[in-house]
Amino acid sequence: MTAKWVRGYSQDLLCGRLEKAKAVDGNGNASFQGFEFTSNVAVLNSMISLGSTIPELEKKRIISNAAFNAAGIGVVTPDSLLYEIDKLEKQYLKETPKRYILVTSLSVGRFSKIRRQSINGCILTFRPDIPKHFSKEATKIEKQASYSICGELPQDYLVAKIAVTGKSSSEAADRAIDAIDLFRGIWNLFYNRKHVYRISSGSREPVNKIVLGPLHTLHFPTAKLATESWWYEPDYTGPLKTLDPSKEIESFYGFQKRVRESLCKSPFRPFLESAIIRYTRALDLRDWNNAFLNLWTLLETLTNTGENDTHKVTVRRTSFMYQDREYVRQILTHLRDYRNRAVHTGTGNEDIETLMFQLKNFVETALEFLVANKFGLKNLGEVAQFLDLPDEKTVLTDRSRLIKSALKFTQK
């Protein structure tokens, strides 16, 4: 059984609430009275762990359906609920993957020539307009989707189609959006690393030059809508000025090639791909304070800072990547202190754009350090050990001498 209860919660309490609210008709079909059920399913989503390959939307569906099944069969208990969840999870995992196409857009000039891309089983193609048969299907939900989108739709964004497979529409959409965000992460890193600071005026804009359009629709290869659900960007407030990559296109592709080759060789490729996705999503945000907090959390991840470690560990390990370590520590300490104030008191800072760019620069250094992996580190544990080494040459030399002596001694 892969479904498990997470420690720290009262299983009996939640199951008791479900049992109390249920009603079962003569055919054994269960229902739940009142408005508490939705809230309880949300809590159960945190209380129960499933296999890592189960998308969040699918997990919520499984838990919700399992609650109805358990209630219809008998008393809702931790064991009966977990049994039904495990059964539905196994059914899902046995599903044969289907082919889908996710249609979205990018803040790149619509007539830009971007090569076809392929990664992690997804194929990305780009074109000036949505094909008519896909557009016709998408219009069926555009009016309803428009209530979720703040701002007018872009007219000059580049259209992206992502061919993907998945056991469900939610899994397919998750995989497709991860694939395009991974490429966007690499592309935005190419542009962002050139800018160590920025001073803006007027409305706040994302750091990223390449962001997703506001609406994503999922189709079968025939163009027919695969689901009446849609995916959208909640931070969207209107179109950005589109990027013209033509002037730097060869450097653009050269950088992408080097990063992808390094990722393919990396012993921690999934970790790095996830980090690149998180990097680009953080810098998509127009709320710079949230972008800052997301970047700090990412820096903790990149430096393998554990849950029980203090922020001093993040500062120390990040500064080890620099020559001027003491100066870097001062900046990181000031960023750490701002992060703590922002989290615990909810206060902002009028210099938040500067703070965000300072932190962005450190995250980019850590990403490039791990992607390049020039020292052949084999796992994240070795990364932490390497970054925890003393930064004084004499201390390292003495330690190296002692280690060589110990090796000679043990070989006797």
Tab-separated table of C-alpha atoms in Angstrom:
chain	number	residue	atom	x	y	z
A	1	MET	CA	0.000	0.000	0.000
A	2	THR	CA	1.580	3.310	-1.116
A	3	ALA	CA	-1.099	5.535	0.444
A	4	LYS	CA	-0.023	6.517	3.966
A	5	TRP	CA	-1.128	8.803	6.770
A	6	VAL	CA	1.203	11.704	7.485
A	7	ARG	CA	2.280	12.052	11.102
A	8	GLY	CA	1.080	14.966	13.182
A	9	TYR	CA	-2.631	14.777	12.307
A	10	SER	CA	-5.630	13.179	14.010
A	11	GLN	CA	-6.972	10.604	11.546
A	12	ASP	CA	-9.866	9.599	13.817
A	13	LEU	CA	-11.037	13.193	14.212
A	14	LEU	CA	-11.324	13.885	10.474
A	15	CYS	CA	-12.886	10.513	9.711
A	16	GLY	CA	-15.350	11.061	12.545
A	17	ARG	CA	-16.408	14.387	11.017
A	18	LEU	CA	-16.968	12.696	7.663
A	19	GLU	CA	-18.962	9.912	9.279
A	20	LYS	CA	-21.150	12.396	11.160
A	21	ALA	CA	-21.902	14.436	8.010
A	22	LYS	CA	-22.669	11.535	5.680
A	23	ALA	CA	-26.014	10.356	4.377
A	24	VAL	CA	-26.556	7.089	2.465
A	25	ASP	CA	-29.573	6.345	0.269
A	26	GLY	CA	-31.233	2.962	-0.310
A	27	ASN	CA	-28.850	2.140	-3.143
A	28	GLY	CA	-25.754	2.640	-1.013
A	29	ASN	CA	-24.848	6.010	-2.584
A	30	ALA	CA	-23.293	8.398	-0.097
A	31	SER	CA	-23.555	12.163	0.152
A	32	PHE	CA	-22.290	14.685	2.685
A	33	GLN	CA	-24.418	17.351	4.314
A	34	GLY	CA	-23.342	20.952	4.814
A	35	PHE	CA	-20.320	22.800	3.464
A	36	GLU	CA	-17.674	21.111	5.603
A	37	PHE	CA	-16.852	18.323	3.155
A	38	THR	CA	-14.790	20.495	0.783
A	39	SER	CA	-12.783	21.824	3.723
A	40	ASN	CA	-12.182	18.329	5.086
A	41	VAL	CA	-10.988	17.027	1.706
A	42	ALA	CA	-8.494	19.902	1.573
A	43	VAL	CA	-7.186	18.884	5.013
A	44	LEU	CA	-7.049	15.209	4.007
A	45	ASN	CA	-4.933	16.230	1.028
A	46	SER	CA	-2.227	17.251	3.520
A	47	MET	CA	-2.849	14.311	5.841
A	48	ILE	CA	-2.314	11.596	3.242
A	49	SER	CA	0.731	10.930	1.070
A	50	LEU	CA	0.443	9.100	-2.242
A	51	GLY	CA	3.020	8.086	-4.821
A	52	SER	CA	5.201	10.927	-6.077
A	53	THR	CA	3.871	10.522	-9.629
A	54	ILE	CA	0.297	11.456	-8.667
A	55	PRO	CA	-0.532	15.069	-9.688
A	56	GLU	CA	-2.132	17.294	-7.049
A	57	LEU	CA	-5.470	17.573	-8.858
A	58	GLU	CA	-5.593	13.798	-9.314
A	59	LYS	CA	-4.713	13.270	-5.656
A	60	LYS	CA	-7.596	15.515	-4.591
A	61	ARG	CA	-9.994	13.629	-6.896
A	62	ILE	CA	-8.855	10.263	-5.535
A	63	ILE	CA	-9.292	11.343	-1.902
A	64	SER	CA	-12.713	12.883	-2.576
A	65	ASN	CA	-14.019	9.803	-4.415
A	66	ALA	CA	-12.559	7.513	-1.756
A	67	ALA	CA	-14.482	9.387	0.931
A	68	PHE	CA	-17.764	8.795	-0.932
A	69	ASN	CA	-16.885	5.121	-1.504
A	70	ALA	CA	-15.941	4.494	2.136
A	71	ALA	CA	-19.085	6.282	3.368
A	72	GLY	CA	-21.319	4.232	1.064
A	73	ILE	CA	-19.818	0.905	2.137
A	74	GLY	CA	-19.852	1.396	5.914
A	75	VAL	CA	-18.365	3.440	8.745
A	76	VAL	CA	-15.707	5.919	7.671
A	77	THR	CA	-12.570	4.984	9.595
A	78	PRO	CA	-8.854	5.703	8.941
A	79	ASP	CA	-8.432	2.123	7.704
A	80	SER	CA	-11.506	2.074	5.443
A	81	LEU	CA	-10.701	5.466	3.937
A	82	LEU	CA	-7.047	4.564	3.314
A	83	TYR	CA	-8.126	1.260	1.735
A	84	GLU	CA	-10.384	3.076	-0.754
A	85	ILE	CA	-7.692	5.669	-1.512
A	86	ASP	CA	-5.131	2.936	-2.166
A	87	LYS	CA	-7.555	1.130	-4.465
A	88	LEU	CA	-8.265	4.256	-6.525
A	89	GLU	CA	-4.573	5.125	-6.674
A	90	LYS	CA	-3.764	1.673	-8.076
A	91	GLN	CA	-6.542	2.038	-10.646
A	92	TYR	CA	-5.102	5.363	-11.729
A	93	LEU	CA	-1.571	3.985	-12.038
A	94	LYS	CA	-2.847	1.149	-14.263
A	95	GLU	CA	-4.405	3.618	-16.711
A	96	THR	CA	-2.883	3.610	-20.192
A	97	PRO	CA	-1.361	7.033	-20.972
A	98	LYS	CA	-3.214	9.032	-23.630
A	99	ARG	CA	-1.865	11.639	-26.009
A	100	TYR	CA	-2.727	15.300	-25.442
A	101	ILE	CA	-1.718	18.726	-26.720
A	102	LEU	CA	-1.546	21.762	-24.458
A	103	VAL	CA	-1.904	25.114	-26.228
A	104	THR	CA	-0.517	28.261	-24.611
A	105	SER	CA	1.516	31.340	-25.553
A	106	LEU	CA	4.764	33.136	-24.693
A	107	SER	CA	5.758	36.806	-24.476
A	108	VAL	CA	7.950	36.396	-27.551
A	109	GLY	CA	7.165	38.157	-30.831
A	110	ARG	CA	4.684	35.996	-32.685
A	111	PHE	CA	6.788	35.881	-35.863
A	112	SER	CA	9.950	34.820	-34.014
A	113	LYS	CA	11.525	31.605	-35.230
A	114	ILE	CA	12.027	29.288	-32.257
A	115	ARG	CA	13.217	25.757	-32.956
A	116	ARG	CA	11.157	22.715	-32.111
A	117	GLN	CA	12.156	21.469	-28.644
A	118	SER	CA	11.913	18.072	-26.958
A	119	ILE	CA	12.411	17.150	-23.319
A	120	ASN	CA	11.123	14.562	-20.829
A	121	GLY	CA	8.746	13.027	-23.368
A	122	CYS	CA	7.236	16.375	-24.390
A	123	ILE	CA	7.569	17.998	-27.818
A	124	LEU	CA	7.227	21.771	-28.061
A	125	THR	CA	6.498	23.588	-31.310
A	126	PHE	CA	5.960	27.308	-31.885
A	127	ARG	CA	3.919	29.250	-34.434
A	128	PRO	CA	2.406	32.727	-34.976
A	129	ASP	CA	-1.241	31.696	-34.527
A	130	ILE	CA	-3.348	28.991	-32.959
A	131	PRO	CA	-4.395	26.477	-35.662
A	132	LYS	CA	-8.036	27.063	-36.606
A	133	HIS	CA	-9.310	23.678	-35.401
A	134	PHE	CA	-7.686	24.221	-31.982
A	135	SER	CA	-8.901	27.829	-31.810
A	136	LYS	CA	-12.473	26.748	-32.564
A	137	GLU	CA	-12.410	24.324	-29.632
A	138	ALA	CA	-10.741	26.788	-27.261
A	139	THR	CA	-13.449	29.409	-27.874
A	140	LYS	CA	-15.935	27.052	-26.196
A	141	ILE	CA	-14.422	27.852	-22.812
A	142	GLU	CA	-12.819	31.257	-23.400
A	143	LYS	CA	-15.818	33.228	-22.110
A	144	GLN	CA	-15.965	31.249	-18.873
A	145	ALA	CA	-12.169	31.389	-18.544
A	146	SER	CA	-12.178	35.160	-19.021
A	147	TYR	CA	-13.702	35.571	-15.545
A	148	SER	CA	-10.470	34.149	-14.089
A	149	ILE	CA	-8.150	36.389	-16.112
A	150	CYS	CA	-7.397	39.978	-15.124
A	151	GLY	CA	-6.390	42.089	-18.098
A	152	GLU	CA	-6.855	41.936	-21.835
A	153	LEU	CA	-5.542	38.936	-23.736
A	154	PRO	CA	-2.247	39.352	-25.644
A	155	GLN	CA	-2.510	39.752	-29.408
A	156	ASP	CA	1.142	39.401	-30.420
A	157	TYR	CA	2.432	36.517	-28.269
A	158	LEU	CA	4.036	33.461	-29.841
A	159	VAL	CA	1.782	30.377	-29.722
A	160	ALA	CA	3.235	27.220	-28.161
A	161	LYS	CA	1.905	23.681	-28.613
A	162	ILE	CA	3.165	20.970	-26.263
A	163	ALA	CA	2.545	17.346	-27.254
A	164	VAL	CA	2.466	15.199	-24.130
A	165	THR	CA	1.143	11.905	-22.760
A	166	GLY	CA	-0.571	11.351	-19.434
A	167	LYS	CA	-2.856	9.007	-17.541
A	168	SER	CA	-5.268	11.903	-17.009
A	169	SER	CA	-5.811	15.432	-18.219
A	170	SER	CA	-4.357	16.857	-14.994
A	171	GLU	CA	-1.178	14.778	-15.294
A	172	ALA	CA	-0.787	15.751	-18.954
A	173	ALA	CA	-1.253	19.445	-18.203
A	174	ASP	CA	1.220	19.321	-15.296
A	175	ARG	CA	3.856	17.616	-17.455
A	176	ALA	CA	3.342	19.995	-20.374
A	177	ILE	CA	3.544	23.137	-18.237
A	178	ASP	CA	6.628	21.789	-16.442
A	179	ALA	CA	8.266	21.139	-19.831
A	180	ILE	CA	7.692	24.634	-21.185
A	181	ASP	CA	8.650	26.190	-17.837
A	182	LEU	CA	11.913	24.243	-17.876
A	183	PHE	CA	12.761	25.733	-21.263
A	184	ARG	CA	11.586	29.146	-20.102
A	185	GLY	CA	13.808	28.772	-17.043
A	186	ILE	CA	16.869	28.127	-19.214
A	187	TRP	CA	15.932	30.916	-21.634
A	188	ASN	CA	15.232	33.434	-18.862
A	189	LEU	CA	18.474	32.497	-17.113
A	190	PHE	CA	20.268	33.386	-20.366
A	191	TYR	CA	18.782	36.905	-20.284
A	192	ASN	CA	18.478	37.518	-16.533
A	193	ARG	CA	22.072	36.729	-15.586
A	194	LYS	CA	23.200	39.734	-17.650
A	195	HIS	CA	21.287	42.136	-15.409
A	196	VAL	CA	22.537	42.402	-11.819
A	197	TYR	CA	20.235	45.274	-10.892
A	198	ARG	CA	17.193	47.161	-12.163
A	199	ILE	CA	15.408	50.369	-11.186
A	200	SER	CA	11.822	50.527	-12.408
A	201	SER	CA	9.065	53.081	-12.354
A	202	GLY	CA	5.352	52.733	-12.897
A	203	SER	CA	3.537	49.427	-12.583
A	204	ARG	CA	5.555	46.467	-11.399
A	205	GLU	CA	6.670	44.020	-14.064
A	206	PRO	CA	8.206	40.541	-13.759
A	207	VAL	CA	11.959	40.125	-13.952
A	208	ASN	CA	11.521	37.483	-16.648
A	209	LYS	CA	11.371	38.573	-20.260
A	210	ILE	CA	9.671	35.324	-21.338
A	211	VAL	CA	6.452	34.621	-19.440
A	212	LEU	CA	3.473	32.447	-20.254
A	213	GLY	CA	0.300	33.863	-21.689
A	214	PRO	CA	-2.721	33.926	-19.376
A	215	LEU	CA	-4.634	30.863	-20.650
A	216	HIS	CA	-3.688	27.232	-21.351
A	217	THR	CA	-6.113	24.754	-22.898
A	218	LEU	CA	-5.751	20.981	-23.187
A	219	HIS	CA	-6.787	19.093	-26.314
A	220	PHE	CA	-6.676	15.648	-27.841
A	221	PRO	CA	-4.506	15.371	-30.984
A	222	THR	CA	-7.713	15.810	-33.040
A	223	ALA	CA	-7.946	19.318	-31.489
A	224	LYS	CA	-11.086	18.404	-29.520
A	225	LEU	CA	-11.002	19.717	-25.954
A	226	ALA	CA	-9.778	17.004	-23.586
A	227	THR	CA	-11.501	18.656	-20.625
A	228	GLU	CA	-13.743	21.624	-19.961
A	229	SER	CA	-11.244	22.728	-17.321
A	230	TRP	CA	-8.560	25.230	-18.174
A	231	TRP	CA	-5.308	26.437	-16.657
A	232	TYR	CA	-4.470	30.114	-16.216
A	233	GLU	CA	-1.837	32.474	-14.776
A	234	PRO	CA	-3.313	34.083	-11.623
A	235	ASP	CA	-0.614	36.801	-11.566
A	236	TYR	CA	-1.485	38.029	-15.070
A	237	THR	CA	-2.646	41.653	-15.338
A	238	GLY	CA	-1.999	42.314	-19.008
A	239	PRO	CA	0.415	41.557	-21.840
A	240	LEU	CA	4.117	42.376	-21.594
A	241	LYS	CA	6.227	43.897	-24.329
A	242	THR	CA	7.279	40.937	-26.440
A	243	LEU	CA	10.880	39.797	-26.732
A	244	ASP	CA	12.699	39.660	-30.056
A	245	PRO	CA	15.388	36.955	-29.648
A	246	SER	CA	16.705	37.242	-33.212
A	247	LYS	CA	19.681	39.495	-32.355
A	248	GLU	CA	21.139	36.969	-29.909
A	249	ILE	CA	19.680	33.777	-31.292
A	250	GLU	CA	22.976	31.915	-31.784
A	251	SER	CA	24.186	32.769	-28.261
A	252	PHE	CA	20.690	31.887	-27.040
A	253	TYR	CA	20.820	28.400	-28.559
A	254	GLY	CA	24.463	27.919	-27.539
A	255	PHE	CA	23.625	28.623	-23.898
A	256	GLN	CA	20.610	26.305	-24.053
A	257	LYS	CA	22.754	23.523	-25.539
A	258	ARG	CA	25.421	23.822	-22.835
A	259	VAL	CA	22.868	23.782	-20.020
A	260	ARG	CA	20.980	20.818	-21.459
A	261	GLU	CA	24.174	18.829	-22.002
A	262	SER	CA	25.198	19.512	-18.401
A	263	LEU	CA	21.748	18.493	-17.140
A	264	CYS	CA	21.904	15.217	-19.070
A	265	LYS	CA	25.238	14.377	-17.389
A	266	SER	CA	24.223	15.569	-13.930
A	267	PRO	CA	23.779	12.995	-11.136
A	268	PHE	CA	21.020	15.215	-9.728
A	269	ARG	CA	19.229	16.152	-12.945
A	270	PRO	CA	15.607	15.947	-11.614
A	271	PHE	CA	16.581	18.176	-8.681
A	272	LEU	CA	18.131	20.775	-11.007
A	273	GLU	CA	15.252	20.718	-13.478
A	274	SER	CA	12.825	21.323	-10.629
A	275	ALA	CA	15.026	24.174	-9.353
A	276	ILE	CA	15.129	25.830	-12.799
A	277	ILE	CA	11.331	25.631	-13.004
A	278	ARG	CA	11.001	27.189	-9.545
A	279	TYR	CA	13.482	29.904	-10.523
A	280	THR	CA	11.490	31.000	-13.554
A	281	ARG	CA	8.143	30.835	-11.754
A	282	ALA	CA	9.465	33.022	-8.936
A	283	LEU	CA	10.647	35.665	-11.402
A	284	ASP	CA	7.337	35.568	-13.303
A	285	LEU	CA	5.719	37.315	-10.345
A	286	ARG	CA	4.722	40.956	-10.364
A	287	ASP	CA	4.569	40.856	-6.571
A	288	TRP	CA	8.283	41.349	-5.910
A	289	ASN	CA	7.988	40.543	-2.223
A	290	ASN	CA	6.559	37.103	-3.037
A	291	ALA	CA	9.236	36.671	-5.699
A	292	PHE	CA	11.884	37.445	-3.062
A	293	LEU	CA	10.470	34.918	-0.581
A	294	ASN	CA	10.256	32.215	-3.263
A	295	LEU	CA	13.854	32.912	-4.294
A	296	TRP	CA	15.073	32.620	-0.704
A	297	THR	CA	13.337	29.252	-0.307
A	298	LEU	CA	14.952	28.144	-3.571
A	299	LEU	CA	18.388	29.252	-2.360
A	300	GLU	CA	17.882	27.109	0.752
A	301	THR	CA	17.085	24.165	-1.517
A	302	LEU	CA	20.083	24.754	-3.780
A	303	THR	CA	22.452	24.873	-0.784
A	304	ASN	CA	20.834	21.744	0.685
A	305	THR	CA	19.842	23.633	3.833
A	306	GLY	CA	17.872	21.169	5.973
A	307	GLU	CA	14.663	21.837	7.897
A	308	ASN	CA	16.583	21.817	11.173
A	309	ASP	CA	19.393	24.039	9.876
A	310	THR	CA	19.489	27.768	10.548
A	311	HIS	CA	19.651	30.383	7.823
A	312	LYS	CA	23.315	30.786	8.716
A	313	VAL	CA	23.903	27.533	6.835
A	314	THR	CA	22.388	29.054	3.676
A	315	VAL	CA	24.560	32.149	4.069
A	316	ARG	CA	27.742	30.174	4.706
A	317	ARG	CA	27.281	27.711	1.839
A	318	THR	CA	26.301	30.382	-0.678
A	319	SER	CA	29.228	32.625	0.224
A	320	PHE	CA	31.640	29.701	-0.310
A	321	MET	CA	30.929	29.992	-4.057
A	322	TYR	CA	32.505	33.465	-4.147
A	323	GLN	CA	36.052	34.819	-3.823
A	324	ASP	CA	35.058	37.856	-1.747
A	325	ARG	CA	33.315	35.681	0.822
A	326	GLU	CA	33.204	38.075	3.768
A	327	TYR	CA	31.563	40.825	1.701
A	328	VAL	CA	29.088	38.342	0.237
A	329	ARG	CA	28.210	37.154	3.754
A	330	GLN	CA	27.255	40.704	4.701
A	331	ILE	CA	24.843	40.992	1.765
A	332	LEU	CA	23.364	37.536	2.389
A	333	THR	CA	22.925	38.271	6.094
A	334	HIS	CA	21.072	41.479	5.251
A	335	LEU	CA	18.838	39.528	2.819
A	336	ARG	CA	18.257	36.835	5.438
A	337	ASP	CA	17.242	39.452	8.001
A	338	TYR	CA	14.823	41.043	5.551
A	339	ARG	CA	13.354	37.632	4.759
A	340	ASN	CA	12.729	37.011	8.475
A	341	ARG	CA	11.073	40.398	8.939
A	342	ALA	CA	8.897	39.888	5.855
A	343	VAL	CA	7.740	36.447	7.020
A	344	HIS	CA	7.182	37.222	10.706
A	345	THR	CA	5.873	40.786	10.583
A	346	GLY	CA	4.512	41.018	7.048
A	347	THR	CA	6.428	44.243	6.450
A	348	GLY	CA	7.613	45.238	3.005
A	349	ASN	CA	10.491	47.399	1.856
A	350	GLU	CA	10.580	50.268	-0.611
A	351	ASP	CA	13.882	48.844	-1.894
A	352	ILE	CA	12.322	45.452	-2.636
A	353	GLU	CA	13.344	45.548	-6.313
A	354	THR	CA	17.003	45.958	-5.306
A	355	LEU	CA	16.688	43.203	-2.699
A	356	MET	CA	15.037	40.890	-5.202
A	357	PHE	CA	17.822	41.434	-7.736
A	358	GLN	CA	20.527	40.886	-5.107
A	359	LEU	CA	18.934	37.556	-4.199
A	360	LYS	CA	18.310	36.671	-7.852
A	361	ASN	CA	22.036	37.015	-8.519
A	362	PHE	CA	22.905	34.576	-5.713
A	363	VAL	CA	20.311	32.035	-6.905
A	364	GLU	CA	21.716	32.230	-10.437
A	365	THR	CA	25.254	31.673	-9.158
A	366	ALA	CA	24.109	28.623	-7.185
A	367	LEU	CA	22.207	27.247	-10.191
A	368	GLU	CA	25.180	27.668	-12.510
A	369	PHE	CA	27.530	26.170	-9.899
A	370	LEU	CA	25.412	23.025	-9.639
A	371	VAL	CA	24.646	22.733	-13.351
A	372	ALA	CA	28.328	23.030	-14.299
A	373	ASN	CA	29.389	20.723	-11.422
A	374	LYS	CA	33.064	21.307	-12.260
A	375	PHE	CA	34.246	19.327	-9.232
A	376	GLY	CA	32.307	16.160	-10.067
A	377	LEU	CA	30.112	16.150	-6.958
A	378	LYS	CA	28.134	12.910	-6.960
A	379	ASN	CA	25.082	13.763	-4.863
A	380	LEU	CA	23.473	16.551	-2.854
A	381	GLY	CA	25.148	15.310	0.312
A	382	GLU	CA	28.536	15.892	-1.324
A	383	VAL	CA	27.370	19.352	-2.390
A	384	ALA	CA	26.660	20.223	1.245
A	385	GLN	CA	29.991	18.779	2.404
A	386	PHE	CA	31.880	20.714	-0.272
A	387	LEU	CA	30.187	24.012	0.568
A	388	ASP	CA	30.813	23.423	4.296
A	389	LEU	CA	34.593	23.200	3.818
A	390	PRO	CA	36.707	25.940	5.420
A	391	ASP	CA	37.376	28.854	3.088
A	392	GLU	CA	40.921	29.494	4.363
A	393	LYS	CA	43.634	27.986	2.163
A	394	THR	CA	45.947	27.130	5.064
A	395	VAL	CA	43.200	25.227	6.892
A	396	LEU	CA	42.300	23.302	3.722
A	397	THR	CA	45.965	22.507	3.080
A	398	ASP	CA	46.410	21.160	6.620
A	399	ARG	CA	43.239	19.108	6.326
A	400	SER	CA	44.350	17.702	2.968
A	401	ARG	CA	47.706	16.724	4.506
A	402	LEU	CA	45.980	14.927	7.383
A	403	ILE	CA	43.635	13.066	5.012
A	404	LYS	CA	46.571	11.901	2.867
A	405	SER	CA	48.346	10.729	5.997
A	406	ALA	CA	45.240	8.855	7.151
A	407	LEU	CA	44.959	7.134	3.746
A	408	LYS	CA	48.578	5.973	3.993
A	409	PHE	CA	47.987	4.769	7.541
A	410	THR	CA	44.882	2.740	6.683
A	411	GLN	CA	46.664	1.094	3.724
A	412	LYS	CA	49.361	-0.381	5.952
